[in-house]
Short mmCIF file of C-alpha atoms and ligand atoms in Angstrom, two decimals:
data_model
loop_
_atom_site.label_atom_id
_atom_site.label_comp_id
_atom_site.label_asym_id
_atom_site.label_seq_id
_atom_site.Cartn_x
_atom_site.Cartn_y
_atom_site.Cartn_z
CA MET A 1 -40.77 14.99 -26.03
CA PRO A 2 -41.01 12.03 -28.59
CA ARG A 3 -44.13 9.81 -27.54
CA LEU A 4 -41.76 6.88 -28.99
CA ASP A 5 -38.67 5.93 -27.87
CA LEU A 6 -37.49 4.67 -31.32
CA GLN A 7 -33.98 3.58 -29.90
CA GLU A 8 -35.74 1.34 -27.59
CA LEU A 9 -37.28 -0.38 -30.12
CA PHE A 10 -34.35 -2.29 -31.67
CA PRO A 11 -33.63 -5.29 -29.79
CA ALA A 12 -30.39 -6.33 -27.79
CA THR A 13 -28.65 -9.14 -29.71
CA ASP A 14 -29.92 -11.57 -27.06
CA ALA A 15 -33.63 -10.58 -27.26
CA ILE A 16 -34.27 -11.37 -30.71
CA PRO A 17 -36.62 -14.62 -30.60
CA ALA A 18 -34.66 -17.70 -31.62
CA GLU A 19 -37.19 -18.42 -34.20
CA HIS A 20 -36.64 -15.40 -36.00
CA ARG A 21 -33.13 -15.39 -36.29
CA LEU A 22 -30.86 -16.03 -38.94
CA ALA A 23 -28.90 -19.68 -37.95
CA ALA A 24 -25.33 -17.96 -38.82
CA PRO A 25 -24.65 -15.47 -41.50
CA ILE A 26 -24.83 -16.41 -45.14
CA HIS A 27 -21.78 -15.89 -46.84
CA GLN A 28 -22.36 -16.58 -50.66
CA THR A 29 -19.17 -17.56 -52.24
CA HIS A 30 -20.90 -19.10 -55.33
CA HIS A 31 -22.65 -17.78 -58.74
CA LEU A 32 -24.26 -19.68 -61.16
CA VAL A 33 -23.01 -19.90 -64.69
CA ASP A 34 -23.07 -22.51 -67.28
CA GLY A 35 -25.26 -25.14 -65.13
CA ARG A 36 -22.33 -24.53 -62.82
CA LEU A 37 -21.60 -23.52 -59.51
CA LEU A 38 -18.67 -21.61 -59.35
CA ALA A 39 -16.44 -20.33 -56.67
CA SER A 40 -15.97 -16.55 -57.05
CA ASP A 41 -12.82 -15.01 -55.30
CA GLY A 42 -13.49 -11.48 -55.65
CA GLU A 43 -14.04 -8.67 -53.10
CA ARG A 44 -16.27 -9.62 -50.51
CA HIS A 45 -19.31 -7.01 -50.05
CA THR A 46 -21.00 -7.18 -47.08
CA VAL A 47 -24.33 -7.36 -46.00
CA LEU A 48 -25.98 -5.02 -43.36
CA SER A 49 -29.81 -5.58 -42.71
CA PRO A 50 -32.18 -2.45 -41.90
CA ILE A 51 -32.24 -4.20 -38.14
CA CYS A 52 -30.18 -2.46 -35.72
CA VAL A 53 -29.31 -4.13 -32.45
CA ARG A 54 -28.40 -1.97 -29.28
CA ASP A 55 -26.09 -4.01 -27.51
CA ALA A 56 -23.97 -1.16 -26.69
CA GLY A 57 -24.27 2.47 -27.46
CA THR A 58 -25.98 3.59 -30.57
CA PRO A 59 -27.71 0.61 -32.52
CA GLN A 60 -26.08 -0.56 -35.01
CA GLN A 61 -27.15 -2.51 -38.36
CA VAL A 62 -27.00 -6.05 -38.00
CA GLU A 63 -24.42 -7.79 -40.46
CA ILE A 64 -26.24 -10.67 -41.81
CA GLY A 65 -23.31 -11.89 -44.19
CA SER A 66 -21.62 -11.21 -47.62
CA TYR A 67 -21.37 -12.23 -51.15
CA ARG A 68 -18.59 -12.31 -53.10
CA LEU A 69 -18.21 -9.52 -56.33
CA MET A 70 -17.73 -11.30 -59.82
CA ASN A 71 -15.32 -9.65 -61.74
CA GLU A 72 -15.66 -8.18 -65.52
CA ALA A 73 -14.71 -11.69 -66.63
CA GLN A 74 -17.05 -13.74 -64.62
CA CYS A 75 -19.61 -11.58 -65.65
CA ASP A 76 -18.57 -11.66 -69.16
CA ALA A 77 -18.73 -15.49 -68.79
CA ALA A 78 -22.37 -15.17 -67.38
CA LEU A 79 -23.76 -13.49 -70.40
CA ALA A 80 -21.70 -15.91 -72.89
CA ALA A 81 -23.10 -19.04 -71.50
CA ALA A 82 -26.97 -17.40 -71.58
CA VAL A 83 -26.00 -16.55 -75.38
CA ALA A 84 -24.50 -20.04 -75.75
CA ALA A 85 -27.40 -21.47 -74.41
CA TYR A 86 -30.03 -19.96 -76.90
CA ASP A 87 -27.60 -20.38 -79.64
CA ASN A 88 -29.52 -18.27 -82.28
CA GLY A 89 -32.72 -20.14 -81.17
CA ARG A 90 -31.39 -23.23 -82.05
CA GLY A 91 -30.25 -24.41 -78.18
CA GLU A 92 -32.01 -26.89 -76.01
CA TRP A 93 -34.20 -24.79 -74.38
CA PRO A 94 -35.49 -22.35 -77.00
CA THR A 95 -36.52 -25.84 -79.23
CA MET A 96 -37.81 -27.41 -76.15
CA GLY A 97 -41.48 -28.04 -76.68
CA VAL A 98 -43.86 -26.24 -73.93
CA ALA A 99 -44.72 -29.05 -71.99
CA GLY A 100 -40.83 -29.83 -71.21
CA ARG A 101 -40.06 -25.98 -70.41
CA ILE A 102 -43.41 -26.13 -67.91
CA GLY A 103 -42.03 -29.52 -66.53
CA CYS A 104 -38.59 -27.88 -66.04
CA MET A 105 -40.61 -24.92 -63.95
CA GLN A 106 -42.72 -27.37 -62.20
CA GLN A 107 -39.64 -29.36 -60.93
CA PHE A 108 -38.13 -25.74 -59.96
CA VAL A 109 -41.38 -24.89 -58.14
CA LYS A 110 -40.83 -27.86 -56.04
CA GLN A 111 -37.49 -27.06 -54.86
CA MET A 112 -38.57 -23.50 -54.35
CA VAL A 113 -41.26 -24.51 -52.14
CA ALA A 114 -38.57 -26.65 -49.82
CA GLN A 115 -36.71 -23.47 -49.25
CA ARG A 116 -39.54 -21.25 -48.03
CA GLU A 117 -38.64 -20.63 -44.65
CA GLN A 118 -35.30 -19.66 -45.36
CA VAL A 119 -36.19 -17.37 -48.15
CA VAL A 120 -38.77 -15.65 -46.12
CA ARG A 121 -36.32 -15.10 -43.17
CA LEU A 122 -33.96 -13.56 -45.75
CA ILE A 123 -37.01 -11.12 -46.89
CA MET A 124 -37.39 -10.07 -43.40
CA TRP A 125 -33.38 -9.92 -42.51
CA GLU A 126 -32.13 -8.20 -45.65
CA ILE A 127 -34.91 -5.67 -46.49
CA GLY A 128 -36.94 -5.20 -43.42
CA LYS A 129 -40.06 -6.57 -44.48
CA GLY A 130 -42.55 -7.64 -42.17
CA LEU A 131 -42.73 -11.38 -41.72
CA ALA A 132 -46.48 -11.75 -42.47
CA ASP A 133 -45.87 -9.35 -45.76
CA ALA A 134 -42.42 -11.66 -46.49
CA ARG A 135 -44.69 -14.89 -46.10
CA LYS A 136 -47.20 -13.30 -48.61
CA GLU A 137 -44.57 -12.34 -50.95
CA PHE A 138 -43.15 -15.47 -51.56
CA ASP A 139 -46.48 -17.65 -51.28
CA ARG A 140 -48.08 -14.99 -54.25
CA THR A 141 -44.81 -15.88 -55.93
CA VAL A 142 -45.75 -19.44 -56.03
CA ASP A 143 -49.06 -18.57 -57.26
CA TYR A 144 -47.90 -16.41 -59.74
CA ILE A 145 -45.76 -19.14 -61.25
CA ALA A 146 -48.86 -21.63 -61.30
CA GLN A 147 -50.88 -19.00 -62.89
CA THR A 148 -48.07 -18.31 -65.43
CA ILE A 149 -48.07 -21.86 -66.56
CA ASP A 150 -51.98 -22.43 -66.95
CA ALA A 151 -51.61 -18.99 -69.05
CA LEU A 152 -48.99 -20.59 -71.03
CA LYS A 153 -50.92 -23.69 -71.83
CA ASP A 154 -54.10 -21.91 -72.53
CA LEU A 155 -51.85 -19.48 -75.08
CA ASP A 156 -49.97 -22.33 -76.60
CA ASN A 157 -53.43 -24.65 -76.92
CA ALA A 158 -54.92 -21.67 -78.82
CA SER A 159 -52.18 -21.78 -81.33
CA SER A 160 -52.41 -25.30 -81.84
CA ARG A 161 -54.27 -25.45 -85.02
CA PHE A 162 -53.73 -24.42 -88.58
CA GLU A 163 -55.78 -20.74 -89.77
CA ILE A 164 -56.37 -20.72 -93.73
CA ALA A 165 -56.72 -17.05 -94.96
CA GLU A 166 -56.76 -15.77 -98.54
CA GLY A 167 -55.51 -19.46 -99.96
CA THR A 168 -52.66 -19.59 -97.11
CA ILE A 169 -52.28 -21.94 -94.60
CA GLY A 170 -50.41 -20.67 -91.50
CA GLN A 171 -49.95 -21.72 -88.23
CA VAL A 172 -49.20 -19.26 -85.55
CA ARG A 173 -47.13 -19.22 -82.18
CA ARG A 174 -44.96 -17.28 -79.84
CA THR A 175 -41.63 -17.85 -79.92
CA PRO A 176 -38.99 -16.62 -77.79
CA LEU A 177 -36.71 -13.30 -78.17
CA GLY A 178 -33.42 -14.84 -76.99
CA VAL A 179 -31.00 -13.46 -73.96
CA VAL A 180 -33.25 -11.72 -70.93
CA LEU A 181 -31.64 -9.32 -68.47
CA CYS A 182 -33.56 -9.77 -65.44
CA MET A 183 -32.92 -6.93 -62.70
CA GLY A 184 -35.74 -6.56 -59.96
CA PRO A 185 -36.22 -4.10 -57.14
CA TYR A 186 -35.11 -4.39 -53.36
CA ASN A 187 -39.04 -3.44 -52.04
CA TYR A 188 -40.40 -7.13 -53.57
CA PRO A 189 -37.10 -8.57 -54.32
CA LEU A 190 -38.31 -12.29 -55.33
CA ASN A 191 -41.53 -11.38 -56.37
CA GLU A 192 -40.75 -8.62 -58.75
CA THR A 193 -37.63 -10.39 -60.02
CA PHE A 194 -39.54 -13.68 -60.44
CA ALA A 195 -42.70 -11.62 -62.28
CA THR A 196 -40.19 -11.16 -65.24
CA LEU A 197 -37.87 -14.18 -65.28
CA ILE A 198 -40.49 -16.81 -64.63
CA PRO A 199 -42.41 -16.12 -68.11
CA ALA A 200 -39.28 -14.91 -69.83
CA LEU A 201 -38.10 -18.53 -69.16
CA LEU A 202 -41.33 -20.03 -69.84
CA MET A 203 -40.94 -18.38 -73.44
CA GLY A 204 -37.74 -20.21 -73.98
CA ASN A 205 -35.47 -17.12 -73.37
CA THR A 206 -32.10 -17.72 -71.72
CA VAL A 207 -31.80 -15.33 -68.78
CA VAL A 208 -29.00 -13.50 -66.80
CA ILE A 209 -30.17 -12.53 -63.22
CA LYS A 210 -28.35 -9.51 -61.67
CA PRO A 211 -30.33 -9.43 -57.88
CA PRO A 212 -31.07 -6.31 -56.46
CA GLN A 213 -28.76 -4.39 -54.24
CA TYR A 214 -30.75 -5.18 -50.83
CA GLY A 215 -32.46 -8.77 -51.41
CA THR A 216 -29.29 -10.48 -52.75
CA LEU A 217 -28.64 -13.07 -50.40
CA LEU A 218 -32.18 -14.63 -50.55
CA PHE A 219 -31.48 -16.15 -53.90
CA ASP A 220 -28.68 -18.10 -52.43
CA PRO A 221 -31.32 -20.89 -51.42
CA LEU A 222 -32.38 -20.91 -54.67
CA LEU A 223 -29.16 -21.10 -56.68
CA GLU A 224 -29.29 -25.19 -56.33
CA ALA A 225 -32.68 -25.44 -57.48
CA PHE A 226 -32.04 -23.08 -60.70
CA ARG A 227 -29.05 -25.07 -61.58
CA SER A 228 -30.84 -28.52 -61.35
CA SER A 229 -34.09 -27.65 -62.84
CA PHE A 230 -33.32 -26.15 -66.21
CA PRO A 231 -30.45 -26.89 -69.24
CA LYS A 232 -26.82 -25.77 -68.55
CA GLY A 233 -26.49 -21.71 -68.96
CA VAL A 234 -30.39 -21.18 -69.56
CA LEU A 235 -30.03 -19.27 -66.32
CA ASN A 236 -27.28 -17.48 -64.95
CA THR A 237 -26.66 -15.00 -61.85
CA VAL A 238 -24.46 -12.15 -61.90
CA TYR A 239 -23.65 -10.64 -58.62
CA ALA A 240 -21.30 -7.18 -59.21
CA PRO A 241 -22.13 -3.66 -59.06
CA GLY A 242 -24.70 -2.70 -61.49
CA GLN A 243 -23.34 0.29 -62.38
CA VAL A 244 -20.65 -1.39 -64.00
CA VAL A 245 -21.96 -4.29 -65.26
CA VAL A 246 -25.00 -3.95 -66.55
CA PRO A 247 -23.82 -1.23 -69.40
CA ARG A 248 -21.18 -3.34 -70.05
CA MET A 249 -23.43 -6.02 -71.19
CA LEU A 250 -25.98 -4.13 -72.94
CA ALA A 251 -22.99 -2.82 -74.88
CA THR A 252 -22.01 -6.17 -76.26
CA GLY A 253 -25.49 -5.98 -78.19
CA GLN A 254 -25.93 -9.68 -76.80
CA VAL A 255 -28.75 -8.72 -75.03
CA ASN A 256 -32.17 -8.81 -76.31
CA VAL A 257 -34.44 -7.76 -73.67
CA LEU A 258 -33.90 -5.60 -70.54
CA ALA A 259 -36.50 -6.49 -68.06
CA LEU A 260 -35.86 -3.69 -65.21
CA ILE A 261 -37.92 -2.72 -62.27
CA GLY A 262 -36.13 0.34 -61.14
CA SER A 263 -35.82 3.78 -61.97
CA SER A 264 -36.42 5.62 -65.12
CA LYS A 265 -33.38 7.34 -65.35
CA VAL A 266 -31.32 4.48 -64.71
CA ALA A 267 -33.45 2.42 -67.60
CA ASP A 268 -32.92 5.82 -70.24
CA HIS A 269 -29.21 5.41 -69.47
CA LEU A 270 -29.10 1.70 -70.08
CA LYS A 271 -31.30 1.58 -73.26
CA LYS A 272 -28.62 3.82 -74.63
CA GLN A 273 -25.80 1.54 -74.02
CA HIS A 274 -27.20 -1.19 -76.65
CA PRO A 275 -25.61 -0.73 -80.36
CA LYS A 276 -28.82 -0.93 -81.89
CA SER A 277 -31.08 -0.04 -79.58
CA HIS A 278 -34.33 -1.22 -81.81
CA ARG A 279 -33.26 -4.42 -80.98
CA LEU A 280 -33.39 -4.39 -77.37
CA ARG A 281 -37.02 -5.18 -76.19
CA ALA A 282 -37.53 -3.07 -72.85
CA ILE A 283 -40.00 -4.23 -69.95
CA LEU A 284 -39.65 -1.71 -67.36
CA GLY A 285 -41.84 -0.89 -64.29
CA LEU A 286 -40.33 2.34 -62.99
CA ASP A 287 -41.02 5.34 -60.90
CA ALA A 288 -44.49 6.46 -59.56
CA LYS A 289 -46.21 9.20 -57.61
CA ASN A 290 -49.64 7.92 -57.26
CA ALA A 291 -52.22 10.20 -55.89
CA ALA A 292 -55.10 9.65 -54.04
CA ILE A 293 -57.93 12.36 -54.69
CA VAL A 294 -60.58 12.54 -51.99
CA LEU A 295 -63.70 14.50 -52.87
CA PRO A 296 -65.90 16.27 -50.39
CA ASP A 297 -68.47 13.47 -50.39
CA ALA A 298 -66.49 10.61 -50.04
CA ASP A 299 -66.82 7.96 -47.17
CA LEU A 300 -64.03 9.79 -45.00
CA GLU A 301 -63.49 6.27 -42.57
CA LEU A 302 -62.94 4.36 -45.39
CA ALA A 303 -60.71 6.92 -47.41
CA VAL A 304 -58.83 7.18 -43.97
CA LYS A 305 -58.15 3.39 -43.84
CA GLU A 306 -57.69 2.85 -47.85
CA CYS A 307 -55.13 6.22 -47.90
CA LEU A 308 -53.33 4.67 -44.52
CA SER A 309 -52.87 1.47 -46.05
CA GLY A 310 -51.88 2.73 -49.48
CA ALA A 311 -49.35 5.38 -48.39
CA LEU A 312 -47.79 3.08 -45.60
CA SER A 313 -47.66 -0.47 -46.19
CA PHE A 314 -43.77 -1.86 -46.32
CA ASN A 315 -43.22 1.78 -45.07
CA GLY A 316 -44.46 3.38 -48.14
CA GLN A 317 -41.98 1.52 -50.13
CA ARG A 318 -43.89 0.20 -53.05
CA CYS A 319 -44.02 1.55 -56.57
CA THR A 320 -47.73 1.70 -56.23
CA ALA A 321 -47.91 3.24 -52.80
CA LEU A 322 -50.14 6.54 -52.70
CA LYS A 323 -47.62 9.27 -52.51
CA MET A 324 -49.60 12.39 -52.65
CA LEU A 325 -53.13 12.93 -50.83
CA ILE A 326 -55.24 15.65 -52.47
CA VAL A 327 -58.08 16.21 -50.15
CA HIS A 328 -60.96 18.60 -50.84
CA ARG A 329 -60.82 21.51 -48.47
CA ASP A 330 -64.11 21.23 -46.96
CA VAL A 331 -62.97 17.89 -45.63
CA VAL A 332 -59.20 18.30 -45.29
CA ASP A 333 -58.97 19.14 -41.47
CA ARG A 334 -61.55 16.01 -40.94
CA PHE A 335 -59.61 13.64 -42.95
CA LEU A 336 -56.18 14.80 -41.38
CA GLN A 337 -57.42 14.21 -37.78
CA ARG A 338 -59.04 10.96 -38.61
CA PHE A 339 -55.58 9.99 -40.48
CA THR A 340 -53.29 10.76 -37.89
CA GLU A 341 -55.29 9.47 -35.45
CA GLU A 342 -55.29 6.02 -37.12
CA LEU A 343 -51.83 6.52 -37.74
CA ALA A 344 -51.04 6.67 -34.24
CA LYS A 345 -52.34 3.10 -33.95
CA LEU A 346 -49.93 1.60 -35.91
CA LYS A 347 -47.11 -0.65 -34.40
CA VAL A 348 -43.81 0.27 -35.07
CA GLY A 349 -41.00 -2.14 -34.45
CA MET A 350 -39.14 -5.17 -35.93
CA PRO A 351 -40.66 -7.38 -38.56
CA TRP A 352 -40.95 -10.47 -36.44
CA GLU A 353 -43.17 -8.75 -34.44
CA PRO A 354 -46.81 -9.87 -34.78
CA GLY A 355 -49.01 -6.98 -35.92
CA VAL A 356 -45.97 -4.80 -36.72
CA SER A 357 -46.31 -1.81 -39.63
CA ILE A 358 -43.66 0.36 -39.59
CA THR A 359 -39.92 -1.27 -39.88
CA PRO A 360 -36.85 -0.05 -40.43
CA LEU A 361 -36.02 1.42 -43.71
CA PRO A 362 -32.64 -0.29 -46.05
CA GLY A 363 -30.09 1.81 -44.88
CA LEU A 364 -29.06 5.56 -43.37
CA HIS A 365 -29.38 7.22 -46.78
CA ARG A 366 -33.15 6.43 -46.84
CA THR A 367 -33.69 8.16 -43.47
CA ALA A 368 -31.32 10.61 -44.34
CA TYR A 369 -33.31 11.49 -47.87
CA MET A 370 -36.67 11.24 -45.27
CA THR A 371 -35.09 14.27 -43.12
CA GLU A 372 -34.15 16.30 -46.17
CA ALA A 373 -37.40 16.06 -47.72
CA LEU A 374 -39.05 16.73 -44.87
CA ASP A 375 -36.95 19.91 -43.78
CA ASP A 376 -37.26 20.96 -47.33
CA ALA A 377 -41.27 20.91 -47.12
CA LYS A 378 -40.97 22.44 -43.71
CA ALA A 379 -38.60 25.31 -45.11
CA LYS A 380 -41.24 26.25 -47.78
CA GLY A 381 -44.23 26.51 -45.26
CA ALA A 382 -45.40 22.99 -44.84
CA ARG A 383 -45.77 21.22 -41.22
CA VAL A 384 -45.79 17.88 -39.54
CA VAL A 385 -49.26 17.07 -38.33
CA ASN A 386 -48.77 14.21 -36.63
CA ALA A 387 -47.01 13.57 -33.11
CA ASP A 388 -43.39 12.51 -33.56
CA GLY A 389 -43.56 12.92 -37.45
CA GLY A 390 -40.44 12.37 -39.15
CA SER A 391 -38.70 11.26 -36.02
CA PHE A 392 -36.16 9.04 -36.56
CA CYS A 393 -33.24 6.64 -35.10
CA GLN A 394 -30.90 4.93 -37.37
CA THR A 395 -33.04 2.86 -39.99
CA LEU A 396 -36.25 3.27 -38.38
CA TYR A 397 -38.14 6.48 -39.12
CA TYR A 398 -41.50 7.61 -38.07
CA PRO A 399 -44.10 8.57 -40.58
CA ALA A 400 -44.94 12.13 -41.19
CA VAL A 401 -47.90 13.61 -42.37
CA VAL A 402 -46.75 17.01 -44.08
CA TYR A 403 -49.23 19.76 -44.68
CA PRO A 404 -50.07 21.99 -46.83
CA VAL A 405 -47.54 20.32 -49.57
CA ARG A 406 -47.24 22.57 -52.75
CA GLU A 407 -45.43 22.87 -55.69
CA GLY A 408 -41.84 24.08 -55.41
CA MET A 409 -41.36 21.41 -52.47
CA LYS A 410 -39.06 17.98 -53.05
CA LEU A 411 -42.36 15.97 -51.66
CA TYR A 412 -44.65 17.80 -54.25
CA ARG A 413 -43.21 15.73 -57.34
CA GLU A 414 -40.30 13.58 -56.00
CA GLU A 415 -41.27 9.68 -55.34
CA GLN A 416 -40.34 9.82 -51.67
CA PHE A 417 -40.67 5.81 -51.61
CA GLY A 418 -40.87 5.85 -47.76
CA PRO A 419 -43.09 6.50 -44.87
CA ILE A 420 -43.89 10.17 -45.41
CA ILE A 421 -47.28 10.92 -46.70
CA PRO A 422 -47.60 14.75 -48.37
CA VAL A 423 -50.92 15.92 -48.34
CA MET A 424 -52.38 18.78 -50.40
CA ALA A 425 -56.01 20.76 -50.13
CA PHE A 426 -58.04 21.60 -53.15
CA ASP A 427 -61.17 23.42 -54.02
CA GLU A 428 -61.94 22.81 -57.79
CA VAL A 429 -61.64 19.32 -59.03
CA ALA A 430 -59.58 20.65 -61.81
CA THR A 431 -56.59 21.20 -59.71
CA ALA A 432 -56.52 17.64 -58.68
CA LEU A 433 -56.88 16.37 -62.27
CA ASP A 434 -54.05 19.10 -62.89
CA TYR A 435 -51.81 17.15 -60.48
CA VAL A 436 -52.19 14.21 -62.20
CA THR A 437 -52.29 15.50 -65.66
CA THR A 438 -48.80 17.57 -65.25
CA SER A 439 -46.86 14.55 -63.49
CA GLU A 440 -44.19 13.10 -65.11
CA HIS A 441 -45.88 9.89 -63.72
CA GLY A 442 -48.40 7.97 -65.19
CA GLN A 443 -48.93 4.42 -62.95
CA GLN A 444 -52.14 4.81 -61.36
CA VAL A 445 -54.66 7.25 -59.05
CA SER A 446 -57.29 6.50 -56.42
CA VAL A 447 -60.33 8.61 -56.33
CA PHE A 448 -62.81 8.75 -53.02
CA GLY A 449 -66.27 9.80 -53.55
CA SER A 450 -69.95 8.93 -54.33
CA ASP A 451 -71.26 11.07 -56.85
CA PRO A 452 -71.61 8.82 -59.95
CA ASP A 453 -71.72 12.33 -62.04
CA GLN A 454 -68.61 13.28 -60.50
CA ILE A 455 -66.58 9.78 -60.45
CA GLY A 456 -67.40 9.22 -63.69
CA ALA A 457 -66.15 12.77 -65.13
CA LEU A 458 -63.12 12.29 -63.11
CA VAL A 459 -62.26 8.38 -64.52
CA ASP A 460 -63.02 9.43 -68.55
CA PRO A 461 -59.54 12.19 -68.32
CA LEU A 462 -58.11 9.76 -65.70
CA VAL A 463 -57.93 6.68 -67.54
CA ASN A 464 -55.93 8.45 -70.30
CA GLN A 465 -53.37 9.73 -67.77
CA VAL A 466 -52.58 6.54 -65.83
CA CYS A 467 -53.21 2.88 -66.19
CA ARG A 468 -55.46 2.29 -63.52
CA VAL A 469 -58.14 4.31 -61.73
CA ASN A 470 -59.19 2.81 -58.24
CA ILE A 471 -62.30 4.01 -57.05
CA ASN A 472 -62.76 3.94 -53.33
CA CYS A 473 -59.90 1.73 -52.70
CA GLN A 474 -55.77 2.21 -52.69
CA CYS A 475 -53.43 1.76 -55.90
CA GLN A 476 -52.25 -1.69 -55.99
CA ARG A 477 -50.72 -4.03 -58.41
CA GLY A 478 -52.82 -7.16 -58.06
CA PRO A 479 -54.73 -9.21 -58.86
CA ASP A 480 -51.86 -10.25 -61.43
CA VAL A 481 -54.39 -11.66 -64.09
CA PHE A 482 -54.87 -7.50 -64.36
CA PRO A 483 -52.92 -5.89 -66.60
CA PHE A 484 -50.27 -3.88 -64.51
CA ALA A 485 -48.65 -0.87 -66.78
CA GLY A 486 -47.83 2.81 -66.66
CA ARG A 487 -47.51 6.02 -69.20
CA LYS A 488 -44.72 8.47 -69.11
CA ASP A 489 -42.07 7.86 -66.83
CA SER A 490 -43.77 4.71 -65.05
CA ALA A 491 -43.52 2.08 -66.92
CA GLU A 492 -42.86 0.62 -70.76
CA GLY A 493 -44.75 -2.80 -71.61
CA THR A 494 -47.71 -4.56 -69.45
CA LEU A 495 -47.18 -7.15 -66.93
CA SER A 496 -50.43 -8.85 -66.05
CA VAL A 497 -49.66 -12.86 -66.28
CA ALA A 498 -50.85 -13.20 -69.57
CA ASP A 499 -49.37 -10.09 -70.88
CA ALA A 500 -45.83 -11.00 -69.87
CA LEU A 501 -45.64 -14.10 -71.87
CA ARG A 502 -46.37 -11.83 -74.77
CA ALA A 503 -43.98 -9.22 -73.32
CA PHE A 504 -41.31 -11.65 -73.56
CA SER A 505 -42.09 -13.31 -76.96
CA ILE A 506 -42.74 -12.59 -80.71
CA ARG A 507 -45.38 -14.35 -83.06
CA SER A 508 -43.79 -16.08 -85.51
CA MET A 509 -45.70 -18.12 -88.07
CA VAL A 510 -45.20 -21.50 -90.72
CA ALA A 511 -46.89 -20.54 -93.86
CA ALA A 512 -47.73 -22.34 -97.32
CA LYS A 513 -49.85 -22.31 -99.99
CA GLN A 514 -53.47 -24.00 -100.04
CA THR A 515 -52.48 -26.63 -102.10
CA GLU A 516 -52.84 -30.24 -101.99
CA THR A 517 -49.21 -30.69 -102.01
CA SER A 518 -48.92 -28.46 -99.05
CA LYS A 519 -51.52 -29.76 -96.95
CA GLN A 520 -50.07 -33.56 -97.35
CA LEU A 521 -46.75 -32.21 -96.16
CA LEU A 522 -48.09 -30.54 -93.00
CA ASN A 523 -50.19 -33.58 -92.39
CA ALA A 524 -47.04 -35.57 -92.59
CA ILE A 525 -45.25 -33.27 -90.36
CA VAL A 526 -48.07 -33.21 -87.81
CA ASP A 527 -48.91 -37.02 -88.04
CA GLY A 528 -44.95 -38.01 -87.30
CA HIS A 529 -44.36 -35.13 -84.95
CA LYS A 530 -41.75 -33.81 -86.80
CA SER A 531 -41.58 -30.01 -85.45
CA LYS A 532 -41.72 -28.34 -82.19
CA PHE A 533 -43.59 -25.98 -83.48
CA VAL A 534 -45.56 -27.43 -86.07
CA HIS A 535 -48.17 -29.36 -84.16
CA THR A 536 -51.87 -29.38 -83.12
CA GLY A 537 -51.31 -31.50 -79.64
CA PHE A 538 -52.93 -30.13 -76.42
CA ILE A 539 -51.20 -29.44 -73.31
CA LEU A 540 -53.61 -30.80 -70.33
O1 G3H B 1 -43.48 -1.68 -55.93
C1 G3H B 1 -44.43 -2.16 -56.93
C2 G3H B 1 -45.03 -2.97 -56.92
O2 G3H B 1 -45.72 -4.19 -57.88
C3 G3H B 1 -46.59 -3.40 -55.86
O3 G3H B 1 -47.12 -4.59 -55.92
O4 G3H B 1 -49.32 -3.29 -55.34
O5 G3H B 1 -48.97 -5.28 -54.70
O6 G3H B 1 -47.84 -4.19 -53.66
P1 G3H B 1 -48.29 -4.37 -54.60
#
């Protein structure tokens, strides 16, 4: 008998605490194009929450609202508005001084913060993220904007001078790239969309955003802030099936930057749609299958704690989640015992419940995938080592610790992106290293151990395989000032606060011969404030 009756964990509608309910379904009818909130009359797309209610019979996903799908002409108009606002670099936004752009962004943040409660509530209802994590996502995004503004001031101030080399006077600044198509993922629909949107805007680009498939409605409370904070056409939204509208936009050749947090397969397909692919800059956060390597001398309690949180925060739906645990054979039994004991303490339930860890997945297809991957592993000789592991009810899936996972099973290489923890044992460190080396992914790895010789010897080859080696701690993106990148199928480009500003811009310079006439001319431009580019002013 299962220890948990998962069905019982879904509430009846009237048992949902009043303070966590959505006051009313959100029926989004407008999209933002060219500075106007326009009504869409397209097909209505119903939005179902991962959260189910059990009012009668089998629990059913709650309908939380809908949005109107835009037709092709409306999507074309969104792109055209971004192109017109950029105006080949002559638009108001790309030619606005950095201080002006920062001012618009600060105005936006003020309005965004006023919508915190509604956005957090929608993150919880649309993707099933626990309330505390949903709040963290919102607040972290606001901090990220503030940090990006500070980094931009530093960048601009460092460029507020002339350099002289070999008889040439030059001033170098970073300038925008053009039109950015910005698409975030469902697991961090706000934070990761903004992680590219904010630097793209601040550098003077114009943007079309396509919100993620799950996590669309939460942009609704922000549309007015988008509209009123930036000049018309600088920010436009598209609500339409991505597989149709995105290739169409790229095929026009008018998108200069593709900012996508999604799968490598989709990214490869999209990049090929651009008629001149060399003109398309891609900033991509893609698949990952981060491993934890637990050495025999590791502090096992620490390793268990970090691996548990690394594998199961937000149900394992993080690109940085630990998706394969590789544990030395001498300690694997003890590790599994302690891991499953600690896992059993995790609270399963609805996102608003205090202390909840495991919450519903975004749709029935996700529990179906988990079941398929688990069945495949079981058929090939692995077993579930924790009580109730792999049991599910509708969208709620109880985490499964699967051991021993080996080559040939789906779980060995596929990114499960959910609450399954594959574990394998190793005898020689070379086996663990080989797993990382032969992987198609190259984001991060965690190493648990205490021997400086062994850790040092592992770090050196690993840093050339992934972009972050975490010693005695789980993989993670933050702090945002550190570079977030990946090799192989895991990423293209680097996104830290400062790196993102670089990613969405290109250096351009003004140069003149070091002659008296040039000096006089440049001084006159600076003194008379004749240029937004040629100046030596500081932003404080
Ligand atoms: O899903 C990928 C996120 O960028 C991971 O961020 O490590 O802070 O959860 P995190």
